PDB file of C-alpha atoms in Angstrom:
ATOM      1  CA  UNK A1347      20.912  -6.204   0.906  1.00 78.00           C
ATOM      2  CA  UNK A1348      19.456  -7.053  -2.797  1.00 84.00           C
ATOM      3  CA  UNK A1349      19.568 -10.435  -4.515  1.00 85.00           C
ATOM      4  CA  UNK A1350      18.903 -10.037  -8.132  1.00 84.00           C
ATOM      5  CA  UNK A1351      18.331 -12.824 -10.398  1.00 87.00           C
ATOM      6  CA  UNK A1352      18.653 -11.929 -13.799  1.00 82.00           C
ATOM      7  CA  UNK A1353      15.752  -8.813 -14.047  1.00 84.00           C
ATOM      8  CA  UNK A1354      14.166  -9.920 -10.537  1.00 89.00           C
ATOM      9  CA  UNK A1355      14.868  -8.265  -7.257  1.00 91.00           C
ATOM     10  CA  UNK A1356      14.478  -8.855  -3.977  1.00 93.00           C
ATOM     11  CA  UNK A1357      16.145  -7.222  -0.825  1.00 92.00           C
ATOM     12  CA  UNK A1358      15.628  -6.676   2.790  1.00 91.00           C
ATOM     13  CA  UNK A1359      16.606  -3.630   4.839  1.00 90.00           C
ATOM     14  CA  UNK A1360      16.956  -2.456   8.550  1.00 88.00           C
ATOM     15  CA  UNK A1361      13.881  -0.006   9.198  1.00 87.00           C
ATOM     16  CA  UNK A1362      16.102   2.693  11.469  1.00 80.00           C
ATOM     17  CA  UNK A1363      17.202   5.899  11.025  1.00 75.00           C
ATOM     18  CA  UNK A1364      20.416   5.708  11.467  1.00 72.00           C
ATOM     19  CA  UNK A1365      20.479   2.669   8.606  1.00 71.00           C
ATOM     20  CA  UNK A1366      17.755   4.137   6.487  1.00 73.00           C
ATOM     21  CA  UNK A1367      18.743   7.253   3.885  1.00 70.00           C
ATOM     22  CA  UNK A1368      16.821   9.106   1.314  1.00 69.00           C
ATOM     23  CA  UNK A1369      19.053   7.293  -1.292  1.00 72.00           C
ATOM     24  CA  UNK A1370      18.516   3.783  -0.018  1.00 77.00           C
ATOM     25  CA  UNK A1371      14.351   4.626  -0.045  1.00 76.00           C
ATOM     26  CA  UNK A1372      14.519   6.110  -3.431  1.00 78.00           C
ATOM     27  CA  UNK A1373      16.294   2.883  -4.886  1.00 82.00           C
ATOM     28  CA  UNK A1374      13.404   0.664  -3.506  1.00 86.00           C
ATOM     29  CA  UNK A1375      10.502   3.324  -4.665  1.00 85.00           C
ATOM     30  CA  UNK A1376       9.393   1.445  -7.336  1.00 87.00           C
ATOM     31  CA  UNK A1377       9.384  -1.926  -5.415  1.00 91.00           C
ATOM     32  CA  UNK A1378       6.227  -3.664  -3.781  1.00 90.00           C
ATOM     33  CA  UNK A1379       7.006  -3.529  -0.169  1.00 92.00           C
ATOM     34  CA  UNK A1380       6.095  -5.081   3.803  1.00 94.00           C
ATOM     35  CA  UNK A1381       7.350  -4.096   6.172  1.00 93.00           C
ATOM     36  CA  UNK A1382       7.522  -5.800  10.191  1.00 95.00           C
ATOM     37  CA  UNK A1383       7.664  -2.606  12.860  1.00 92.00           C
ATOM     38  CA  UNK A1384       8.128  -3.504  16.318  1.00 92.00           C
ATOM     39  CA  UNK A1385       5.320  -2.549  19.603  1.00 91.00           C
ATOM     40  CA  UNK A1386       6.543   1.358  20.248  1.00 88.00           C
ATOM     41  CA  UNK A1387       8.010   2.694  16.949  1.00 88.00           C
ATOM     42  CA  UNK A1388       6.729   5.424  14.641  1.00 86.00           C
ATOM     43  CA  UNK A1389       6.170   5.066  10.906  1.00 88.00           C
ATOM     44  CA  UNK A1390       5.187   7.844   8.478  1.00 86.00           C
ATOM     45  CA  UNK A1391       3.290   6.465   5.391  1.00 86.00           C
ATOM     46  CA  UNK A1392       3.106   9.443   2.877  1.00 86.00           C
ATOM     47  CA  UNK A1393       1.340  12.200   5.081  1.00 84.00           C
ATOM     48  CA  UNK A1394      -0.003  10.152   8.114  1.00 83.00           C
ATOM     49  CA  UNK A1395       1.921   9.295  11.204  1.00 85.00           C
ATOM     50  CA  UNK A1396       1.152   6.512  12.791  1.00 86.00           C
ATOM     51  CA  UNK A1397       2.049   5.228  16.511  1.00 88.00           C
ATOM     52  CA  UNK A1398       2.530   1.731  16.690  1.00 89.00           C
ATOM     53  CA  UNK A1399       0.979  -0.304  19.340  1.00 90.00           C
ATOM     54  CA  UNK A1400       2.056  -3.683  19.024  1.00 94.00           C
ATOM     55  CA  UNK A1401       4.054  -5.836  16.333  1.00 95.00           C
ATOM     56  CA  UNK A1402       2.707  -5.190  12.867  1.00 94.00           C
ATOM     57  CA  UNK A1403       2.773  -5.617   9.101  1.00 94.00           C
ATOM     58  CA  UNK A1404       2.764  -2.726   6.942  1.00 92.00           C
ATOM     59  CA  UNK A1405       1.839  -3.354   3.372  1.00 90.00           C
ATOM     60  CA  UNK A1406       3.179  -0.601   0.819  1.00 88.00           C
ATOM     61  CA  UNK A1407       2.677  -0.553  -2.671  1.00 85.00           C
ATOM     62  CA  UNK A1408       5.242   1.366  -5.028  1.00 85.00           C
ATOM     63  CA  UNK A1409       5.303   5.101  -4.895  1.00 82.00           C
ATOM     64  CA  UNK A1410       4.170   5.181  -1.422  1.00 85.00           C
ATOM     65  CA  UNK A1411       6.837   7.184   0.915  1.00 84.00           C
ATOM     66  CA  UNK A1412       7.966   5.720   4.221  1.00 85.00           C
ATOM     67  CA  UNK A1413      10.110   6.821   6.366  1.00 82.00           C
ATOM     68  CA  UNK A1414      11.050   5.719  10.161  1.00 81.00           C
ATOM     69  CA  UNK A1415       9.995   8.114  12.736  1.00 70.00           C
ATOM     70  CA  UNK A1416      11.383   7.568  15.937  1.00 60.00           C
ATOM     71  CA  UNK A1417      14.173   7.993  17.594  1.00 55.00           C
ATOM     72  CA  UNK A1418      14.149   4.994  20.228  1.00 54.00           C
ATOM     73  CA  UNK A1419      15.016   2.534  17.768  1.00 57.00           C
ATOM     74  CA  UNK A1420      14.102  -0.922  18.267  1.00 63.00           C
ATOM     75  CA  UNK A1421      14.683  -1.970  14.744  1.00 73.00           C
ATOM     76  CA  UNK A1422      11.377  -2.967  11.769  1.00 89.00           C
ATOM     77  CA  UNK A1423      12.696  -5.088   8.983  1.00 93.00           C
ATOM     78  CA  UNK A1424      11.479  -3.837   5.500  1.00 93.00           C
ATOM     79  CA  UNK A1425      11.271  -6.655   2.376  1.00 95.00           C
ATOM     80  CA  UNK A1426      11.171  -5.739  -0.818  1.00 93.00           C
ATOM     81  CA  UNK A1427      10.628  -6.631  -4.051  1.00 92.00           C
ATOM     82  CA  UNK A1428       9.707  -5.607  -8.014  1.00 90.00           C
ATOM     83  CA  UNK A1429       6.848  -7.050  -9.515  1.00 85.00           C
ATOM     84  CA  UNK A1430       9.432  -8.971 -11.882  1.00 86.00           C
ATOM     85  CA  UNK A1431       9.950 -11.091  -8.756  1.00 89.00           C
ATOM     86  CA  UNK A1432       6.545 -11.656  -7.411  1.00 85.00           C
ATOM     87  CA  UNK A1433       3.675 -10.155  -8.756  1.00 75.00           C
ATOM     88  CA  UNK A1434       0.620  -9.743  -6.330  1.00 62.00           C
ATOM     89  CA  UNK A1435      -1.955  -9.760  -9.670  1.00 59.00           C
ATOM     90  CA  UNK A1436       0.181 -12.769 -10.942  1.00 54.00           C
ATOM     91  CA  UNK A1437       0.053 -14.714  -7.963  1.00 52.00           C
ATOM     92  CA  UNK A1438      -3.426 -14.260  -6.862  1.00 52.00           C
ATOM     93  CA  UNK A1439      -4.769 -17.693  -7.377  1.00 48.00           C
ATOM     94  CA  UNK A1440      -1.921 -19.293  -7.157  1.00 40.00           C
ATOM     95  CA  UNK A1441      -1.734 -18.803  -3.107  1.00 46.00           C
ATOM     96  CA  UNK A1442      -5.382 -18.233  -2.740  1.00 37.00           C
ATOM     97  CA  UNK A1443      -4.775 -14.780  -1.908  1.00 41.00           C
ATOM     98  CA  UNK A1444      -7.731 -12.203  -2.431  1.00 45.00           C
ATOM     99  CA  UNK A1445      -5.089  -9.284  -2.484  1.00 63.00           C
ATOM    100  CA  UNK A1446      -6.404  -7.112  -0.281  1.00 66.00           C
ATOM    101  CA  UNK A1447      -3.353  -6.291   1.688  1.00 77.00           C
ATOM    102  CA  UNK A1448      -2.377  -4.686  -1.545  1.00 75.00           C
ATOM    103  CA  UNK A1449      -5.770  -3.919  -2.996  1.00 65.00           C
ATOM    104  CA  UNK A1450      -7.286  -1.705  -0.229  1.00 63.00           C
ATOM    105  CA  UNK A1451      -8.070   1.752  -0.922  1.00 59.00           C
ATOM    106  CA  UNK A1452     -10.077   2.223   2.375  1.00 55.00           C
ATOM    107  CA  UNK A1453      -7.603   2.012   5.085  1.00 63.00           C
ATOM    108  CA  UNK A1454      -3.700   1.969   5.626  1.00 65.00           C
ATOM    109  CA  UNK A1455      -3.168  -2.329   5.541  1.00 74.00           C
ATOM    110  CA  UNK A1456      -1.473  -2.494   8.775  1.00 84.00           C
ATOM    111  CA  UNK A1457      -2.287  -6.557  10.346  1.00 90.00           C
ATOM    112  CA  UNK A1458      -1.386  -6.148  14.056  1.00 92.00           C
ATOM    113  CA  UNK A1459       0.439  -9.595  15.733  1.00 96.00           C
ATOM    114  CA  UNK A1460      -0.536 -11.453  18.698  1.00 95.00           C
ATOM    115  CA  UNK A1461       2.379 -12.678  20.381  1.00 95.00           C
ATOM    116  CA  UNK A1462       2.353 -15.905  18.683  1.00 97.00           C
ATOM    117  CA  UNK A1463       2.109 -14.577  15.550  1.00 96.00           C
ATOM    118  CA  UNK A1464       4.809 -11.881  15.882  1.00 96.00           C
ATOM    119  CA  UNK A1465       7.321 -14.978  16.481  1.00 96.00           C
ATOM    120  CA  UNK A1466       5.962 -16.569  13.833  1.00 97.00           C
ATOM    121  CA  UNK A1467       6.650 -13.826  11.013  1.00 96.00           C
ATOM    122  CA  UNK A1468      10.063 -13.111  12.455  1.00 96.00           C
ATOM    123  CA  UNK A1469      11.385 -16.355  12.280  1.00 97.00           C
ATOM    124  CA  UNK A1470      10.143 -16.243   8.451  1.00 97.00           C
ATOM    125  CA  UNK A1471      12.159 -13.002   8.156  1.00 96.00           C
ATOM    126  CA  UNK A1472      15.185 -14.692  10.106  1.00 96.00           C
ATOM    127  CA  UNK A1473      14.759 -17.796   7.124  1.00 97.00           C
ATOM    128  CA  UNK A1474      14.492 -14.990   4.767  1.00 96.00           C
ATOM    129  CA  UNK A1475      17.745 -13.270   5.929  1.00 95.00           C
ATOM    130  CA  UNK A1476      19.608 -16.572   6.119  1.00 94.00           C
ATOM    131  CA  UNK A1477      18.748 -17.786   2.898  1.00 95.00           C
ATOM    132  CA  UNK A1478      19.558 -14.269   1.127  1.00 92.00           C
ATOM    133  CA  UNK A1479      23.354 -15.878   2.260  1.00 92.00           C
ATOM    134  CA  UNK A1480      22.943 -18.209  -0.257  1.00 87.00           C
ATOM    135  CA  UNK A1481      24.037 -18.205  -3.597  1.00 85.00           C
ATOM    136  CA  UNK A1482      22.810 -21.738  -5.168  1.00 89.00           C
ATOM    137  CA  UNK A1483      20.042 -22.611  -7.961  1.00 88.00           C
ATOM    138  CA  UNK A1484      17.232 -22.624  -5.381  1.00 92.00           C
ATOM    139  CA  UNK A1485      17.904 -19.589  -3.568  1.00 93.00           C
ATOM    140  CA  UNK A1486      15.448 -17.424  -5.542  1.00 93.00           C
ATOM    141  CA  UNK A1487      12.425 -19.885  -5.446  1.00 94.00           C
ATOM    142  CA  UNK A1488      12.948 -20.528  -1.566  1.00 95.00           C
ATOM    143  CA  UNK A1489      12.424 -16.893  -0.993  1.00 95.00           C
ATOM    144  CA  UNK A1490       9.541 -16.308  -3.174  1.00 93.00           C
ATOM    145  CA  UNK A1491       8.205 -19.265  -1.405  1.00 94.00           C
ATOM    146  CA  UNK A1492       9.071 -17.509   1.976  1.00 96.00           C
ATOM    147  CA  UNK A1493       7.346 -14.802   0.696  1.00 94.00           C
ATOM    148  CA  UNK A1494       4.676 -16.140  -0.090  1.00 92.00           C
ATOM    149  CA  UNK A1495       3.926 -17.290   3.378  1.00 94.00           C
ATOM    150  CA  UNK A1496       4.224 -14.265   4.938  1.00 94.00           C
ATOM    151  CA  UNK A1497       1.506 -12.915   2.378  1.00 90.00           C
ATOM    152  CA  UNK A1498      -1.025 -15.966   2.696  1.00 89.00           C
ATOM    153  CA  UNK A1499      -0.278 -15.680   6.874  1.00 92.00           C
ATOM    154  CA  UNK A1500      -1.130 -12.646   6.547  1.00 90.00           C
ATOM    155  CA  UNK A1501      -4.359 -12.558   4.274  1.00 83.00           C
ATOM    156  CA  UNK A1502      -5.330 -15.223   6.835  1.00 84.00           C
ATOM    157  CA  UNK A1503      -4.874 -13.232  10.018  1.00 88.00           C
ATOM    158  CA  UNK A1504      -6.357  -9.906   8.189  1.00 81.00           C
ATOM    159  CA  UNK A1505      -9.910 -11.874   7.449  1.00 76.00           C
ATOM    160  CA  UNK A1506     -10.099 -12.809  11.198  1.00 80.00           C
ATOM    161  CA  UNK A1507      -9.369  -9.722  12.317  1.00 79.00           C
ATOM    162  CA  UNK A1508     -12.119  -8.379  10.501  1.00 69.00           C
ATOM    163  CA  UNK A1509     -14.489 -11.389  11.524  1.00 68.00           C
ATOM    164  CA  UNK A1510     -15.134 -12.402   7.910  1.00 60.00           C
ATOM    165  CA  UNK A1511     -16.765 -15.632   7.507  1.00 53.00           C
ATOM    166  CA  UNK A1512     -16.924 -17.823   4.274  1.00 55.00           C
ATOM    167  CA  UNK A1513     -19.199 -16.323   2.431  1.00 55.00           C
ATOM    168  CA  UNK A1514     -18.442 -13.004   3.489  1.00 54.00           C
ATOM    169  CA  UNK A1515     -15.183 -13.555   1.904  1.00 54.00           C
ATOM    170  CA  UNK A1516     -16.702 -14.563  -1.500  1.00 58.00           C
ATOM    171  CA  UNK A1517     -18.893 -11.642  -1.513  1.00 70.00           C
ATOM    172  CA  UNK A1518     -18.003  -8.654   0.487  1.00 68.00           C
ATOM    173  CA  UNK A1519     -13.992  -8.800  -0.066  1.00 67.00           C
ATOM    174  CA  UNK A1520     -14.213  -9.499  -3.436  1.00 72.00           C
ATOM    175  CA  UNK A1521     -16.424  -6.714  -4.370  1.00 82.00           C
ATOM    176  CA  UNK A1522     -14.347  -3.839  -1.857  1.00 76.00           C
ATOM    177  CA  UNK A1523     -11.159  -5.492  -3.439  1.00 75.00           C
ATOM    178  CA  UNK A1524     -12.938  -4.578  -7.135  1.00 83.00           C
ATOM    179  CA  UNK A1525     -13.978  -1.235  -6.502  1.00 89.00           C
ATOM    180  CA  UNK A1526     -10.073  -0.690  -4.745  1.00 84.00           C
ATOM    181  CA  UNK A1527      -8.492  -1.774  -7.118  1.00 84.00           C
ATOM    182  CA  UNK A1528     -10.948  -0.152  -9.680  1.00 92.00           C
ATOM    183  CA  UNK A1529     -10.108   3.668  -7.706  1.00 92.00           C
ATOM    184  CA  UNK A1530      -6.481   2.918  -8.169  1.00 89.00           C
ATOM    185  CA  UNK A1531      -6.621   2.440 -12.096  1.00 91.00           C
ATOM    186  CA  UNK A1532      -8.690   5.221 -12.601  1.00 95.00           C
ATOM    187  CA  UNK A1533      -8.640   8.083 -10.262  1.00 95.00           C
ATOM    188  CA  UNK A1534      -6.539  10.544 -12.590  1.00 96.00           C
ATOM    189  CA  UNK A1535      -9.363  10.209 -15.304  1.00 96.00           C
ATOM    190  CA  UNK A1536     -12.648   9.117 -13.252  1.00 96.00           C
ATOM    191  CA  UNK A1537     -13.923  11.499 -10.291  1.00 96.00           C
ATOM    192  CA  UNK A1538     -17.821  10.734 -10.020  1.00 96.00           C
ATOM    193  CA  UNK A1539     -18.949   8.028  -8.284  1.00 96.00           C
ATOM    194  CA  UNK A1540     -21.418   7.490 -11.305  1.00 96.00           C
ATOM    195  CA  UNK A1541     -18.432   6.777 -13.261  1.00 96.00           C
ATOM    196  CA  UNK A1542     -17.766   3.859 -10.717  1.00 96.00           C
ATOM    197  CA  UNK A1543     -20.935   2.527 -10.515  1.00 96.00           C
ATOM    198  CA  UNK A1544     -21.275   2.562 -14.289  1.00 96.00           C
ATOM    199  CA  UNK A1545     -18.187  -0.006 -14.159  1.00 96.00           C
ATOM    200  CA  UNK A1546     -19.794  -2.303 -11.705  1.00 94.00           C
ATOM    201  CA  UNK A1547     -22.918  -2.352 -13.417  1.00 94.00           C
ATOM    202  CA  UNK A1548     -24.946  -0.442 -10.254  1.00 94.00           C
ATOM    203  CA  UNK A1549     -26.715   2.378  -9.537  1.00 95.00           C
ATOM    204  CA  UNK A1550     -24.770   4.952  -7.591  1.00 95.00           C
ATOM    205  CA  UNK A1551     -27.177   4.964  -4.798  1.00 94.00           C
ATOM    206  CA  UNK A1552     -26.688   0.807  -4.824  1.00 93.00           C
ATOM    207  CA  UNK A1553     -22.785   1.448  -4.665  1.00 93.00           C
ATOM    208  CA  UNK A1554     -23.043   3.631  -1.869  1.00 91.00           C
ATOM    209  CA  UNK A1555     -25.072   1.141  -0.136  1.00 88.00           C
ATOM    210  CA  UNK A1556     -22.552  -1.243  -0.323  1.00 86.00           C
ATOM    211  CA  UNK A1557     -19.571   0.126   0.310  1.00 85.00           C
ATOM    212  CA  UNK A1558     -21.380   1.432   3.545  1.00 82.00           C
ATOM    213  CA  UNK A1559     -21.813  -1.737   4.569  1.00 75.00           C
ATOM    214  CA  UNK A1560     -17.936  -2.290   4.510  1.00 70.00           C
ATOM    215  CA  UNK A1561     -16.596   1.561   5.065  1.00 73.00           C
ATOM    216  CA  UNK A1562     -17.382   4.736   7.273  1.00 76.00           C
ATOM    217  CA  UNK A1563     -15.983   6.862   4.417  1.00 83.00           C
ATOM    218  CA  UNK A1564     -18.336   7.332   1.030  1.00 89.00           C
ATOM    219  CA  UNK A1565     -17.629   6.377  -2.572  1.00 92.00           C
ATOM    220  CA  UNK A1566     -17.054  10.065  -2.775  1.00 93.00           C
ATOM    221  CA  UNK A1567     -14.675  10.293  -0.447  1.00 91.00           C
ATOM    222  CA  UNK A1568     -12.897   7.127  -1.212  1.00 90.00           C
ATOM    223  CA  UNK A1569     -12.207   9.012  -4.522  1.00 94.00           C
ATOM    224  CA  UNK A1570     -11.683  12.302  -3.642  1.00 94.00           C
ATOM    225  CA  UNK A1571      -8.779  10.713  -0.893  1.00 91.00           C
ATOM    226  CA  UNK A1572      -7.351   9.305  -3.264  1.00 92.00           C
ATOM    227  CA  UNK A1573      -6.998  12.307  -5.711  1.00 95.00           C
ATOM    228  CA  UNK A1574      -5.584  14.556  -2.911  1.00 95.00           C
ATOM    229  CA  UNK A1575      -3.506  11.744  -1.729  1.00 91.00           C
ATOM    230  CA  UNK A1576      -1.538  11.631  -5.185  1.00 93.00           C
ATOM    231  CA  UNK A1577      -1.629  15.453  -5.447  1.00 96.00           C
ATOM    232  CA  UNK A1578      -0.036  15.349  -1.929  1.00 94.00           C
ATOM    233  CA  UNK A1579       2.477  13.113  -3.491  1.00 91.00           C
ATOM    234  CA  UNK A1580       3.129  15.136  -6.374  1.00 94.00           C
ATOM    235  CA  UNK A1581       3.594  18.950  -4.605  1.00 95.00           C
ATOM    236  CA  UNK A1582       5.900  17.334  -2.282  1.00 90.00           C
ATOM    237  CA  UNK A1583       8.031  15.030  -4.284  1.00 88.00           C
ATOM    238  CA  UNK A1584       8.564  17.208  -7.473  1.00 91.00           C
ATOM    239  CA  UNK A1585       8.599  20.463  -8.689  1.00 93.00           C
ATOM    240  CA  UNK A1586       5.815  20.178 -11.404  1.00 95.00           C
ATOM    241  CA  UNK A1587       3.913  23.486 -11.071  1.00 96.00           C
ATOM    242  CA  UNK A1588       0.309  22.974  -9.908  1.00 96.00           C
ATOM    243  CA  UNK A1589      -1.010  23.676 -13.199  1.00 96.00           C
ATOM    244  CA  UNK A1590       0.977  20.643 -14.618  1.00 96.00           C
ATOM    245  CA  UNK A1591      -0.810  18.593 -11.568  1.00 96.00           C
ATOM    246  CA  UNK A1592      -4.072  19.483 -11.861  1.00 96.00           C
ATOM    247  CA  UNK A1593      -3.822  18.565 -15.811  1.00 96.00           C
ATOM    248  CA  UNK A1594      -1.919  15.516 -15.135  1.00 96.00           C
ATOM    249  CA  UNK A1595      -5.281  14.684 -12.556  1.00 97.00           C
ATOM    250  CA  UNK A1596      -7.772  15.465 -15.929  1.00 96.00           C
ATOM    251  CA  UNK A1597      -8.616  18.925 -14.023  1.00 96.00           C
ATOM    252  CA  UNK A1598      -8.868  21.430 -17.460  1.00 92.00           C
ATOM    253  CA  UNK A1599      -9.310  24.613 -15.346  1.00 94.00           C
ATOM    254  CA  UNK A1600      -6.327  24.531 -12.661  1.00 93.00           C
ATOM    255  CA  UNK A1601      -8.020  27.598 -10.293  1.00 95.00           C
ATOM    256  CA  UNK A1602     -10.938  24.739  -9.266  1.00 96.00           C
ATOM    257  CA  UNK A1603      -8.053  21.837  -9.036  1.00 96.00           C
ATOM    258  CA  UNK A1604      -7.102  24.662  -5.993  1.00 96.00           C
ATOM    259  CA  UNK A1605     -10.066  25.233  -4.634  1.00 96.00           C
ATOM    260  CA  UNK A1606     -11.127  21.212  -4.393  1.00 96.00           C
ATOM    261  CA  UNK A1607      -7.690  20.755  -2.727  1.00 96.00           C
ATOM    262  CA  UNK A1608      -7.867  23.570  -0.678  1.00 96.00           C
ATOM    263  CA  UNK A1609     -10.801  22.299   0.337  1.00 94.00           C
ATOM    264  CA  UNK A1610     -10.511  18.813   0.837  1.00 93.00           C
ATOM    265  CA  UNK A1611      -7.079  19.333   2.416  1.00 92.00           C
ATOM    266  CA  UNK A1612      -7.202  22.267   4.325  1.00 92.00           C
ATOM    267  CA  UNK A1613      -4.346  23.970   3.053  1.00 93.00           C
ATOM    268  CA  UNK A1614      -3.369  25.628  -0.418  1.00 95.00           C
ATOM    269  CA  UNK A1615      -1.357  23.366  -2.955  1.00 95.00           C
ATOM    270  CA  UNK A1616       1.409  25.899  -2.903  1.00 95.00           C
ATOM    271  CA  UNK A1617       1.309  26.502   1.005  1.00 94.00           C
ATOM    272  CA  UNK A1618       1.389  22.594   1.671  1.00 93.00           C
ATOM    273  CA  UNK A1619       4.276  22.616  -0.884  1.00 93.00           C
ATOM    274  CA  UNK A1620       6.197  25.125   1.453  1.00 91.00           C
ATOM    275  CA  UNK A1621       5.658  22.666   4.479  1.00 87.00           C
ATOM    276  CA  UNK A1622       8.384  20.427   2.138  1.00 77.00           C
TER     277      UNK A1622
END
């Protein structure tokens, strides 16, 4: 189900397989997503399966590919929305967010739920589902505020989980969330970790230091996870020749665009583009 209000959109749908299609994902590929999966199920997020091992929040930003992956369905609820109707960047300061459920290039944002907190979240998506009924003048601002909460729970829940103290959050988050959200912007034009540390004003020995402290994978690999990740994305999703990727990626010679992903991914573009 979608609301729309005038250019904003915001929907919910039943995480299954026999409710979920290929058209229903592709309408919602552009939208900011989270998504609530139940203890048991499987998910796949782009190329990674993952097993899930108790109640959890999954939070997708656009172009990422989900898709349910079990067959013992016990039903995950997936929200969505276009940045028209809430925009994480927007917002930031507004709920004292620091963004990092969307902002993290280092590992898949799942935030796993204690009992308590399961309940919790799924009585927000129950007030969510109820209020999506509704069709008066407040409807759209008592979801976004719904939303909201879930967000700001979960920012909250993600920083204990990760035993972050005060100043820890002032410091450390704020500079992983810079240099995540720094990756995202510029991965198709920057590859070097020189050309990151040149942004944040820092040697690239001093970057490498720091992001040690908060990662077991290196600068380098942050980036280079990130390139293969969208040329994953791109061989599998459309037919663009590999030629057209590696220029669309700011690789000039397309034979070492091959040999880096054939490297780094352990397979040939073209023979992972068979596997789809």
């Amino acid at each position: 189900m979608i609301k729309e209000f005038s250019y904003k959109q915001f929907g919910n749908l039943e995480f299954t397989q026999s409710s979920l299609d290929e058209h229903k994902l592709l309408l919602v590929h552009d939208h900011i997503k989270i998504l609530f999966i139940p203890q048991g199920n499987k998910v796949r997020v782009d190329f990674q399966e993952f097993v899930i091992a108790t109640d959890s929040l999954l939070f997708i930003n656009p172009k990422v590919v989900i898709k349910p992956n079990d067959a013992e369905e016990t039903g995950g609820t997936l929200l969505h929305f276009n940045r028209d109707f809430y925009c994480i960047e927007i917002h930031d300061q507004e709920v004292a967010c620091d963004g990092i459920l969307y902002n993290n290039v280092f590992e898949v944002p799942f935030i796993e739920l204690d009992e308590n907190q399961s309940a919790d979240i799924q009585k927000i998506i129950r007030d969510i589902q109820l209020e999506m009924q509704n069709e008066d003048a407040s409807t759209e601002e008592m979801l976004r505020i719904l939303l909201k909460l879930i967000i700001l729970k979960s920012t909250r829940i993600w920083k204990q989980q990760h035993q972050l103290s005060q100043q820890e959050q002032q410091t450390d988050v704020q500079f992983l969330r810079k240099f995540s959200k720094l990756v995202e912007q510029h991965y198709k034009t920057h590859h070097t970790v020189a050309d990151y540390a040149d942004m944040l004003f820092l040697t690239p020995k001093n970057l490498s230091k720091k992001i040690g402290l908060l990662s077991k994978d290196t600068p380098n690999d942050i980036i280079k996870n990130r390139i293969i990740l969208e040329s994953k994305r791109l061989l599998a999703h459309t037919t663009i020749t590999v030629k057209e990727i590696a220029y669309s990626l700011n690789y000039q010679d397309d034979a070492y665009f091959v040999r880096f992903f054939t490297k780094n991914a352990g397979i040939s573009p073209l023979s992972f583009r068979k596997q789809f």
